[in-house]
CSV table of C-alpha atoms and ligand atoms in Angstrom, one decimal:
chain,number,residue,atom,x,y,z
U,751,MET,CA,-21.7,27.1,-18.6
U,752,THR,CA,-20.3,28.9,-15.6
U,753,LYS,CA,-17.8,26.8,-13.7
U,754,THR,CA,-17.7,27.3,-9.9
U,755,VAL,CA,-14.6,27.3,-7.9
U,756,VAL,CA,-15.4,26.9,-4.2
U,757,ILE,CA,-12.7,28.0,-1.7
U,758,LEU,CA,-13.2,27.0,1.9
U,759,GLY,CA,-11.4,29.3,4.3
U,760,GLY,CA,-10.8,33.0,4.0
U,761,SER,CA,-7.4,33.4,5.6
U,762,VAL,CA,-3.9,33.7,4.0
U,763,ALA,CA,-4.3,30.5,1.9
U,764,GLY,CA,-8.0,30.9,0.8
U,765,LEU,CA,-7.9,34.6,0.1
U,766,HIS,CA,-4.7,34.3,-1.8
U,767,VAL,CA,-6.2,31.7,-4.1
U,768,ALA,CA,-9.3,33.8,-4.6
U,769,HIS,CA,-7.3,36.9,-5.6
U,770,ALA,CA,-5.0,34.9,-7.9
U,771,LEU,CA,-8.0,33.5,-9.8
U,772,LEU,CA,-10.1,36.6,-9.8
U,773,LYS,CA,-7.2,38.7,-11.1
U,774,LYS,CA,-7.1,36.5,-14.2
U,775,ASN,CA,-10.7,37.5,-15.0
U,776,LEU,CA,-11.4,34.0,-16.3
U,777,GLN,CA,-14.3,33.7,-18.6
U,778,ASP,CA,-17.3,31.8,-17.2
U,779,VAL,CA,-15.7,31.1,-13.9
U,780,LYS,CA,-17.2,32.1,-10.6
U,781,VAL,CA,-15.2,32.1,-7.3
U,782,VAL,CA,-17.2,31.3,-4.2
U,783,LEU,CA,-15.2,32.1,-1.0
U,784,VAL,CA,-16.6,30.4,2.1
U,785,SER,CA,-15.4,31.9,5.4
U,786,LYS,CA,-16.5,31.5,9.0
U,787,ASN,CA,-15.5,35.1,9.6
U,788,THR,CA,-16.5,38.2,7.7
U,789,HIS,CA,-12.9,39.5,8.2
U,790,PHE,CA,-9.4,38.5,7.2
U,791,TYR,CA,-7.3,38.1,10.3
U,792,TRP,CA,-3.5,38.7,10.4
U,793,ASN,CA,-3.0,36.2,13.1
U,794,LEU,CA,0.8,36.4,12.9
U,795,ALA,CA,0.5,39.7,14.9
U,796,SER,CA,-1.8,38.2,17.6
U,797,VAL,CA,1.2,37.7,19.9
U,798,ARG,CA,1.7,41.5,20.1
U,799,ALA,CA,-2.0,42.4,19.8
U,800,ILE,CA,-2.6,40.9,23.2
U,801,ILE,CA,-0.4,43.8,24.7
U,802,PRO,CA,-3.0,46.6,25.3
U,803,GLY,CA,-2.5,49.6,23.0
U,804,GLN,CA,0.1,48.0,20.7
U,805,ILE,CA,-1.9,47.1,17.6
U,806,LYS,CA,-5.2,48.5,16.3
U,807,ASP,CA,-8.0,46.1,15.4
U,808,GLU,CA,-8.3,47.5,11.9
U,809,ASP,CA,-4.6,46.9,11.3
U,810,ILE,CA,-5.1,43.2,11.6
U,811,PHE,CA,-8.8,42.6,10.8
U,812,GLN,CA,-10.1,43.7,7.4
U,813,PRO,CA,-13.4,42.9,5.7
U,814,LEU,CA,-13.2,40.1,3.1
U,815,GLU,CA,-15.9,41.9,1.2
U,816,THR,CA,-13.6,44.9,0.7
U,817,ALA,CA,-11.0,42.5,-0.7
U,818,LEU,CA,-13.4,40.9,-3.2
U,819,SER,CA,-15.4,43.9,-4.2
U,820,ARG,CA,-12.7,45.1,-6.5
U,821,TYR,CA,-13.6,42.4,-8.9
U,822,PRO,CA,-16.7,42.2,-11.2
U,823,ALA,CA,-19.8,41.4,-9.0
U,824,ASP,CA,-20.8,38.4,-11.1
U,825,SER,CA,-17.3,36.8,-10.7
U,826,TRP,CA,-17.4,36.1,-7.0
U,827,GLU,CA,-19.6,35.4,-4.0
U,828,LEU,CA,-18.7,35.5,-0.3
U,829,VAL,CA,-20.5,33.0,1.8
U,830,ILE,CA,-20.2,33.5,5.6
U,831,GLY,CA,-20.5,30.1,7.1
U,832,SER,CA,-18.8,27.0,8.1
U,833,ALA,CA,-18.2,23.9,5.9
U,834,ARG,CA,-19.7,21.0,7.8
U,835,ALA,CA,-19.6,18.2,5.2
U,836,ALA,CA,-18.0,17.5,1.9
U,837,ASP,CA,-18.8,14.9,-0.7
U,838,PHE,CA,-16.0,14.6,-3.2
U,839,ASP,CA,-18.1,12.1,-5.3
U,840,THR,CA,-21.2,14.3,-5.8
U,841,LYS,CA,-18.9,17.4,-5.8
U,842,THR,CA,-20.8,19.2,-3.2
U,843,VAL,CA,-20.1,20.9,0.2
U,844,GLU,CA,-22.6,21.6,2.9
U,845,ILE,CA,-22.3,25.0,4.5
U,846,ALA,CA,-23.9,26.0,7.8
U,847,ARG,CA,-24.4,29.7,7.2
U,848,ALA,CA,-24.0,32.3,9.9
U,849,ASP,CA,-27.8,33.0,9.6
U,850,ASN,CA,-28.5,29.4,10.7
U,851,THR,CA,-29.5,28.2,7.2
U,852,VAL,CA,-27.8,25.3,5.5
U,853,THR,CA,-26.6,25.5,1.8
U,854,ILE,CA,-25.4,22.7,-0.4
U,855,LEU,CA,-22.8,24.2,-2.7
U,856,PRO,CA,-22.0,22.3,-5.9
U,857,TYR,CA,-18.5,22.9,-7.3
U,858,HIS,CA,-16.3,22.2,-10.4
U,859,GLN,CA,-13.1,22.8,-8.5
U,860,LEU,CA,-12.8,22.8,-4.7
U,861,VAL,CA,-10.0,24.4,-2.7
U,862,LEU,CA,-9.6,23.3,1.0
U,863,ALA,CA,-8.0,26.2,2.9
U,864,THR,CA,-9.6,25.8,6.3
U,865,GLY,CA,-6.2,25.8,8.1
U,866,ALA,CA,-5.7,24.7,11.7
U,867,ARG,CA,-6.9,26.1,15.0
U,868,SER,CA,-5.1,26.5,18.3
U,869,THR,CA,-5.7,23.5,20.7
U,870,ALA,CA,-7.0,26.1,23.2
U,871,PRO,CA,-9.9,27.5,21.2
U,872,ASP,CA,-10.3,30.6,23.4
U,873,MET,CA,-6.8,31.9,22.6
U,874,PRO,CA,-6.5,34.5,19.8
U,875,TRP,CA,-3.6,32.9,17.9
U,876,LYS,CA,-6.0,31.8,15.1
U,877,ALA,CA,-9.5,32.9,14.2
U,878,SER,CA,-11.5,29.7,14.8
U,879,GLY,CA,-15.0,31.2,15.0
U,880,SER,CA,-16.7,34.4,13.8
U,881,TYR,CA,-15.2,37.8,13.6
U,882,ALA,CA,-17.0,38.9,16.8
U,883,GLU,CA,-15.6,35.9,18.6
U,884,ALA,CA,-12.1,36.6,17.3
U,885,LEU,CA,-12.3,40.2,18.5
U,886,ALA,CA,-13.7,39.1,21.9
U,887,SER,CA,-10.9,36.6,22.3
U,888,LEU,CA,-8.3,39.2,21.5
U,889,HIS,CA,-9.8,42.0,23.6
U,890,GLY,CA,-10.5,39.6,26.5
U,891,THR,CA,-6.9,38.3,26.5
U,892,ALA,CA,-5.5,41.8,26.3
U,893,ALA,CA,-7.6,42.9,29.3
U,894,ARG,CA,-6.5,39.9,31.3
U,895,VAL,CA,-2.9,40.6,30.3
U,896,ALA,CA,-3.2,44.1,31.6
U,897,ASP,CA,-4.6,43.0,35.0
U,898,ALA,CA,-2.4,40.0,35.6
U,899,LYS,CA,0.7,40.2,37.9
U,900,HIS,CA,1.8,36.6,37.1
U,901,ILE,CA,1.5,35.0,33.7
U,902,VAL,CA,2.3,31.5,32.6
U,903,VAL,CA,2.8,30.8,28.9
U,904,ALA,CA,2.7,27.1,28.0
U,905,GLY,CA,4.6,25.8,25.0
U,906,ALA,CA,8.0,27.0,23.9
U,907,GLY,CA,7.6,26.8,20.1
U,908,GLY,CA,7.6,29.8,17.9
U,909,THR,CA,4.3,31.2,19.2
U,910,GLY,CA,5.2,30.6,22.9
U,911,ILE,CA,8.6,32.3,22.4
U,912,GLU,CA,6.9,35.3,20.7
U,913,VAL,CA,4.2,35.6,23.3
U,914,ALA,CA,6.6,35.4,26.2
U,915,GLY,CA,8.9,37.9,24.4
U,916,GLU,CA,6.2,40.4,23.9
U,917,LEU,CA,5.1,40.1,27.5
U,918,GLY,CA,8.7,40.3,28.7
U,919,TYR,CA,9.4,43.4,26.6
U,920,GLU,CA,6.4,45.2,28.0
U,921,TYR,CA,6.2,43.9,31.5
U,922,GLY,CA,9.4,42.1,32.3
U,923,LYS,CA,10.1,44.5,35.2
U,924,THR,CA,6.6,44.7,36.5
U,925,LYS,CA,5.0,41.2,36.1
U,926,GLU,CA,6.3,37.7,36.6
U,927,ILE,CA,6.4,35.9,33.3
U,928,ILE,CA,7.1,32.1,33.1
U,929,LEU,CA,7.5,30.2,29.9
U,930,LEU,CA,6.9,26.4,30.2
U,931,CYS,CA,9.0,24.2,28.0
U,932,SER,CA,8.2,20.5,27.9
U,933,GLY,CA,11.7,19.5,26.8
U,934,ASP,CA,15.1,20.7,27.7
U,935,LYS,CA,15.4,23.3,24.9
U,936,VAL,CA,13.0,25.9,23.5
U,937,ALA,CA,12.0,26.0,19.8
U,938,GLY,CA,11.9,22.3,19.6
U,939,GLY,CA,15.6,22.2,20.2
U,940,HIS,CA,16.7,23.4,16.8
U,941,GLY,CA,19.5,25.9,16.0
U,942,VAL,CA,18.0,29.0,17.5
U,943,ALA,CA,17.1,27.5,20.9
U,944,ALA,CA,20.0,28.9,22.9
U,945,ALA,CA,19.7,32.3,21.3
U,946,ALA,CA,16.0,32.5,22.0
U,947,ALA,CA,16.4,31.4,25.6
U,948,ASN,CA,19.1,34.0,26.0
U,949,GLU,CA,16.9,36.8,24.5
U,950,LEU,CA,14.0,35.8,26.8
U,951,ARG,CA,16.2,35.9,29.8
U,952,LYS,CA,17.3,39.4,29.0
U,953,LEU,CA,13.6,40.3,29.1
U,954,ASN,CA,13.2,38.7,32.5
U,955,VAL,CA,11.2,35.8,31.2
U,956,ALA,CA,11.8,32.7,33.4
U,957,ILE,CA,11.9,29.5,31.4
U,958,LYS,CA,10.9,26.3,33.2
U,959,TYR,CA,12.3,23.2,31.4
U,960,GLY,CA,10.8,19.7,31.6
U,961,ALA,CA,7.5,21.4,32.4
U,962,ARG,CA,4.7,19.5,30.6
U,963,VAL,CA,1.2,20.7,31.5
U,964,GLN,CA,-1.0,17.9,32.6
U,965,GLU,CA,-4.1,19.8,33.7
U,966,THR,CA,-5.3,23.3,34.5
U,967,ARG,CA,-8.2,24.2,36.8
U,968,PRO,CA,-9.6,27.3,38.5
U,969,ALA,CA,-7.8,27.9,41.8
U,970,ALA,CA,-10.9,27.9,44.0
U,971,ALA,CA,-9.0,28.6,47.2
U,972,GLU,CA,-7.2,31.6,45.8
U,973,GLY,CA,-10.3,33.3,44.3
U,974,GLY,CA,-10.0,36.2,42.0
U,975,GLY,CA,-9.9,34.2,38.8
U,976,LYS,CA,-6.5,32.5,39.3
U,977,THR,CA,-5.6,29.3,37.5
U,978,GLU,CA,-3.8,26.3,38.8
U,979,VAL,CA,-1.4,24.8,36.3
U,980,ILE,CA,-0.5,21.2,37.2
U,981,LEU,CA,2.6,19.8,35.6
U,982,ALA,CA,3.3,16.2,34.8
U,983,ASN,CA,6.0,16.2,37.5
U,984,GLY,CA,3.4,17.0,40.1
U,985,GLU,CA,4.3,20.6,40.6
U,986,THR,CA,1.5,23.1,40.7
U,987,LEU,CA,1.8,26.7,39.6
U,988,THR,CA,-0.9,29.2,40.5
U,989,THR,CA,-1.1,32.1,38.1
U,990,ASP,CA,-3.3,35.1,37.3
U,991,LEU,CA,-3.2,34.2,33.6
U,992,TYR,CA,-2.6,31.0,31.7
U,993,LEU,CA,-1.8,31.4,28.0
U,994,PRO,CA,-1.5,28.0,26.2
U,995,THR,CA,0.3,28.1,22.8
U,996,THR,CA,0.7,24.3,22.4
U,997,GLY,CA,-0.2,22.8,19.1
U,998,LEU,CA,-2.6,23.1,16.3
U,999,VAL,CA,-5.6,21.0,15.3
U,1000,PRO,CA,-6.4,20.9,11.5
U,1001,ASN,CA,-9.9,22.1,10.6
U,1002,THR,CA,-10.8,19.0,8.7
U,1003,GLU,CA,-13.7,17.5,10.6
U,1004,TYR,CA,-16.0,18.1,7.5
U,1005,ILE,CA,-13.7,16.0,5.3
U,1006,PRO,CA,-14.3,12.2,5.0
U,1007,ALA,CA,-11.6,10.4,7.0
U,1008,ARG,CA,-10.2,8.5,4.0
U,1009,PHE,CA,-8.8,11.8,2.6
U,1010,LEU,CA,-6.9,12.6,5.9
U,1011,SER,CA,-3.6,11.5,7.3
U,1012,ALA,CA,-3.9,8.9,10.1
U,1013,ASP,CA,-0.3,9.6,11.3
U,1014,ALA,CA,-0.4,10.0,15.0
U,1015,GLY,CA,-3.9,11.4,14.7
U,1016,SER,CA,-2.7,14.4,12.7
U,1017,HIS,CA,-5.9,14.6,10.5
U,1018,THR,CA,-4.2,16.8,7.9
U,1019,VAL,CA,-5.4,16.5,4.3
U,1020,LEU,CA,-3.4,14.1,2.1
U,1021,VAL,CA,-2.2,15.7,-1.2
U,1022,ASP,CA,0.1,14.7,-4.1
U,1023,GLU,CA,2.9,16.8,-5.5
U,1024,TYR,CA,0.3,19.0,-7.3
U,1025,LEU,CA,-1.5,19.7,-4.0
U,1026,ARG,CA,-4.4,17.7,-5.4
U,1027,VAL,CA,-6.2,15.8,-2.7
U,1028,LEU,CA,-5.3,12.1,-3.0
U,1029,ASP,CA,-8.0,10.0,-4.6
U,1030,ALA,CA,-10.4,13.0,-5.1
U,1031,GLU,CA,-11.2,14.7,-8.4
U,1032,ASN,CA,-10.8,18.4,-8.8
U,1033,VAL,CA,-10.1,19.0,-5.1
U,1034,TRP,CA,-7.0,20.9,-3.9
U,1035,ALA,CA,-5.6,21.9,-0.6
U,1036,CYS,CA,-3.0,24.4,0.7
U,1037,GLY,CA,-1.7,25.9,3.9
U,1038,ASP,CA,-2.1,24.7,7.4
U,1039,VAL,CA,-4.8,22.2,6.4
U,1040,VAL,CA,-2.0,20.3,4.8
U,1041,SER,CA,0.8,21.4,7.2
U,1042,LYS,CA,3.5,19.8,4.9
U,1043,PRO,CA,6.4,20.2,5.0
U,1044,ARG,CA,5.2,22.2,8.1
U,1045,ALA,CA,2.6,24.8,9.0
U,1046,GLY,CA,4.1,28.1,8.0
U,1047,PHE,CA,3.2,31.4,6.3
U,1048,PHE,CA,5.7,31.3,3.4
U,1049,ILE,CA,4.9,27.7,2.7
U,1050,THR,CA,1.2,28.6,2.7
U,1051,GLN,CA,1.8,31.5,0.3
U,1052,LYS,CA,3.7,29.4,-2.2
U,1053,GLN,CA,1.1,26.6,-2.0
U,1054,ALA,CA,-1.7,29.0,-2.5
U,1055,ALA,CA,-0.1,30.3,-5.7
U,1056,SER,CA,0.5,26.8,-7.0
U,1057,VAL,CA,-3.1,25.8,-6.3
U,1058,ALA,CA,-4.4,28.8,-8.1
U,1059,LYS,CA,-2.3,28.1,-11.1
U,1060,ASN,CA,-3.3,24.4,-11.1
U,1061,VAL,CA,-7.0,25.2,-10.8
U,1062,GLU,CA,-6.7,27.6,-13.7
U,1063,ALA,CA,-4.8,25.1,-15.7
U,1064,VAL,CA,-7.4,22.3,-15.1
U,1065,LEU,CA,-10.3,24.6,-15.9
U,1066,ALA,CA,-8.6,25.3,-19.2
U,1067,GLY,CA,-8.2,21.6,-19.9
U,1068,LEU,CA,-4.4,21.7,-19.2
U,1069,ALA,CA,-2.3,19.6,-17.0
U,1070,PRO,CA,-1.4,20.8,-13.5
U,1071,ALA,CA,2.2,21.6,-12.5
U,1072,VAL,CA,4.2,20.3,-9.5
U,1073,ALA,CA,3.8,22.7,-6.6
U,1074,LYS,CA,6.7,24.8,-5.7
U,1075,GLY,CA,7.9,25.5,-2.1
U,1076,PRO,CA,9.8,28.6,-0.9
U,1077,PRO,CA,13.4,28.7,-2.1
U,1078,VAL,CA,14.7,28.7,1.4
U,1079,ASP,CA,13.2,27.6,4.7
U,1080,ILE,CA,13.2,30.5,7.1
U,1081,PHE,CA,12.3,30.2,10.8
U,1082,ALA,CA,12.2,33.6,12.5
U,1083,CYS,CA,10.9,34.6,16.0
U,1084,ALA,CA,10.5,38.1,17.2
U,1085,VAL,CA,11.6,38.2,20.9
U,1086,GLY,CA,9.9,41.4,22.0
U,1087,ARG,CA,9.7,44.6,20.0
U,1088,GLY,CA,13.5,45.1,19.9
U,1089,ARG,CA,15.1,41.8,19.0
U,1090,GLY,CA,14.7,38.4,17.4
U,1091,VAL,CA,16.2,35.0,16.5
U,1092,GLY,CA,16.1,33.1,13.3
U,1093,ARG,CA,17.7,30.7,10.9
U,1094,ILE,CA,17.7,30.1,7.2
U,1095,ASN,CA,17.8,26.4,6.1
U,1096,ASN,CA,18.9,25.1,9.5
U,1097,SER,CA,22.5,26.3,8.7
U,1098,ILE,CA,22.5,30.1,8.6
U,1099,ARG,CA,21.8,32.0,11.8
U,1100,MET,CA,20.0,35.3,11.2
U,1101,PRO,CA,21.4,38.2,13.3
U,1102,SER,CA,18.9,39.7,15.7
U,1103,ILE,CA,18.8,42.9,13.8
U,1104,MET,CA,17.9,41.1,10.6
U,1105,VAL,CA,15.0,39.3,12.3
U,1106,TRP,CA,13.8,42.5,13.9
U,1107,ALA,CA,13.9,44.4,10.5
U,1108,ALA,CA,12.3,41.6,8.6
U,1109,LYS,CA,9.7,40.6,11.1
U,1110,GLY,CA,9.8,41.8,14.7
U,1111,ARG,CA,9.5,45.5,13.9
U,1112,THR,CA,6.0,45.3,12.5
U,1113,LEU,CA,5.2,41.5,12.6
U,1114,ALA,CA,4.5,42.1,8.9
U,1115,VAL,CA,1.3,43.9,9.6
U,1116,PRO,CA,1.8,46.1,6.4
U,1117,MET,CA,1.3,42.9,4.4
U,1118,VAL,CA,-2.4,43.0,5.3
U,1119,LYS,CA,-2.8,45.7,2.7
U,1120,GLY,CA,-1.7,43.2,0.0
U,1121,TYR,CA,-4.4,40.7,1.0
U,1122,ILE,CA,-7.0,43.4,0.7
U,1123,ASP,CA,-5.9,45.1,-2.5
U,1124,GLY,CA,-5.0,41.8,-4.1
U,1125,SER,CA,-1.3,42.6,-4.7
U,1126,VAL,CA,-0.3,39.6,-2.6
U,1127,ALA,CA,-1.2,37.3,-5.4
V,2056,FAD,C1,0.7,33.2,16.6
V,2056,FAD,C2,1.2,32.7,15.3
V,2056,FAD,C3,2.3,33.3,14.7
V,2056,FAD,C4,2.7,32.8,13.5
V,2056,FAD,N1,3.8,33.4,12.9
V,2056,FAD,C5,4.4,32.9,11.8
V,2056,FAD,C6,5.6,33.4,11.3
V,2056,FAD,O1,6.1,34.3,11.8
V,2056,FAD,N2,6.1,32.8,10.1
V,2056,FAD,C7,5.4,31.8,9.5
V,2056,FAD,O2,5.9,31.3,8.5
V,2056,FAD,N3,4.3,31.3,10.0
V,2056,FAD,C8,3.7,31.8,11.1
V,2056,FAD,N4,2.6,31.3,11.6
V,2056,FAD,C9,1.9,30.3,10.8
V,2056,FAD,C10,0.8,31.0,9.9
V,2056,FAD,O3,0.0,31.8,10.7
V,2056,FAD,C11,0.0,29.9,9.2
V,2056,FAD,O4,0.9,29.1,8.5
V,2056,FAD,C12,-1.0,30.5,8.3
V,2056,FAD,O5,-1.9,31.3,9.0
V,2056,FAD,C13,-1.8,29.4,7.5
V,2056,FAD,O6,-2.9,30.0,6.8
V,2056,FAD,P1,-4.1,29.2,6.4
V,2056,FAD,O7,-4.9,30.1,5.5
V,2056,FAD,O8,-3.7,27.9,5.8
V,2056,FAD,O9,-4.9,28.7,7.7
V,2056,FAD,P2,-5.5,29.6,8.9
V,2056,FAD,O10,-4.8,30.8,9.1
V,2056,FAD,O11,-5.7,28.6,10.0
V,2056,FAD,O12,-7.0,30.0,8.3
V,2056,FAD,C14,-8.0,29.1,8.1
V,2056,FAD,C15,-9.3,29.9,7.9
V,2056,FAD,O13,-10.3,28.9,7.6
V,2056,FAD,C16,-11.4,29.2,8.5
V,2056,FAD,N5,-12.2,27.9,8.7
V,2056,FAD,C17,-11.8,26.9,9.6
V,2056,FAD,N6,-12.7,25.9,9.5
V,2056,FAD,C18,-13.6,26.3,8.5
V,2056,FAD,C19,-14.8,25.7,8.0
V,2056,FAD,N7,-15.2,24.5,8.4
V,2056,FAD,N8,-15.5,26.4,7.0
V,2056,FAD,C20,-15.1,27.6,6.6
V,2056,FAD,N9,-14.0,28.2,7.1
V,2056,FAD,C21,-13.3,27.6,8.0
V,2056,FAD,C22,-10.8,29.7,9.8
V,2056,FAD,O14,-11.8,30.5,10.5
V,2056,FAD,C23,-9.7,30.6,9.2
V,2056,FAD,O15,-10.2,31.9,8.8
V,2056,FAD,C24,2.1,31.7,12.9
V,2056,FAD,C25,1.0,31.1,13.5
V,2056,FAD,C26,0.6,31.5,14.7
V,2056,FAD,C27,-0.6,30.8,15.3
C-alpha cells in the first residue's frame, strides 16, 4: 500500500524535506507538499528586493511545480492551500484549497514546516499569503520606498539592521532613514551590536535608542499617506513610510494547543531530540515553526535534512536518529551592498569583507537554484 508523507509549508524547510525524500525514489511512498503559495520565496533577499531595480522577481520567486516536476509524476502531489486543522489521532489534516474547496488529507507521516510570519502581515519579509499577495506586498513596498523622503524602520534585530542598511546604502544621502531600537544596543545587544551601529552610521542611518513603538496611525493632518509612529516615551514621529521588522508569529493556529509551547505565548511546536512532535505519532517539525534553538536558515536546513532522514527511517521500520544542528552558530548581517557584520559562535568576529563575500554580495540568491533543481538536499 502506498504510504503518504504530507509536508505542510513549501519554503526552505518543507521543500528541502520534499526533495530529500523524492530523491530517494522510495518505493510505494507519495510526497504531498501543501503550500499556501504556488512559488518558493527566497525571503532572505526581501530586505534588498524592496529597493527598486535591485532584484528581479524571478530571482527570488520560483514555481514549486518546477521543483517537483523533475520527479516521477506518481511520486508527488502539490496542493495549493492552507492547513486549517490537524488531527494527530485520526492522522488527517484539513486543507482549505486556493479554489475554495476543503480537502481532508490522510497521512502516514506528517511534516510541519509552516514556519513563522512577520508580526506585520503586509510586510514582505515572509510570504504569509498567496504568491500574488507576496508579489503585491513586495512591489507595493518598493514603490513606497521610491516615493518616501522619510522612512522609519522599527526593530533593530537582524532584519531591521539589514533593511536600514539597504536603505542607507541606496538613499542615505537623499532620504532620512531612522532605525528604532527598543533597547540601548542594536542586534539584541550581542557581540556585533557596536559594529552594526557603526556601519549604519556610515550609511547615514540615524539610530534612535530606547524607542519602543506603542502605536501607529495615519497622520490625518499631514495628508499624503504619512504615518504617525507613537513611541512608548510619548514621542511621535511622522514619516512617509513605516517599515516594521519586529518579531515573528509561528504559523501554528491549525495545530491543537497541547502540541505547542505555552512559554510567553510563543506557540511554537514542541519537539523531542528527533524533531518528532511531542506526544504525537509520526508527526515531525522543522524550521521556524519550531524556532529552536532559534529561527534561522542554517538551523532550518539541518533540521529539514534530519527530519527527511527520520521520516525515511520510520517508513522503513527503523529507529530515528537524534537531529543534528549546524557545526557552528553563525549570525551575519549585510549592512548595505558593500559591508556587513557577523560572528561565529558568539566569540569570533567576522570581518566585514567576509560577511559581504559570504552573504551581503548576493544575499545568497544563487541558492534558489538548489531549491529548484533539488541539489540543496
Ligand atoms: C528578512 C529576513 C532575513 C533573514 N535572513 C536570514 C539570514 O541571513 N540567515 C539566517 O540564518 N536566517 C535568516 N532568516 C531566517 C530564515 O528566513 C528562516 O529561518 C527560514 O525562512 C525558515 O524557513 P521555514 O521554511 O521554516 O519557514 P518560512 O520561511 O516561514 O516558510 C513557511 C511556509 O509555510 C507557508 N505556510 C504558513 N502557514 C501555512 C499553512 N497553514 N498551510 C500551508 N502553508 C503554510 C508559508 O506561506 C511559507 O511558505 C531571515 C528571515 C527574514 C524574515
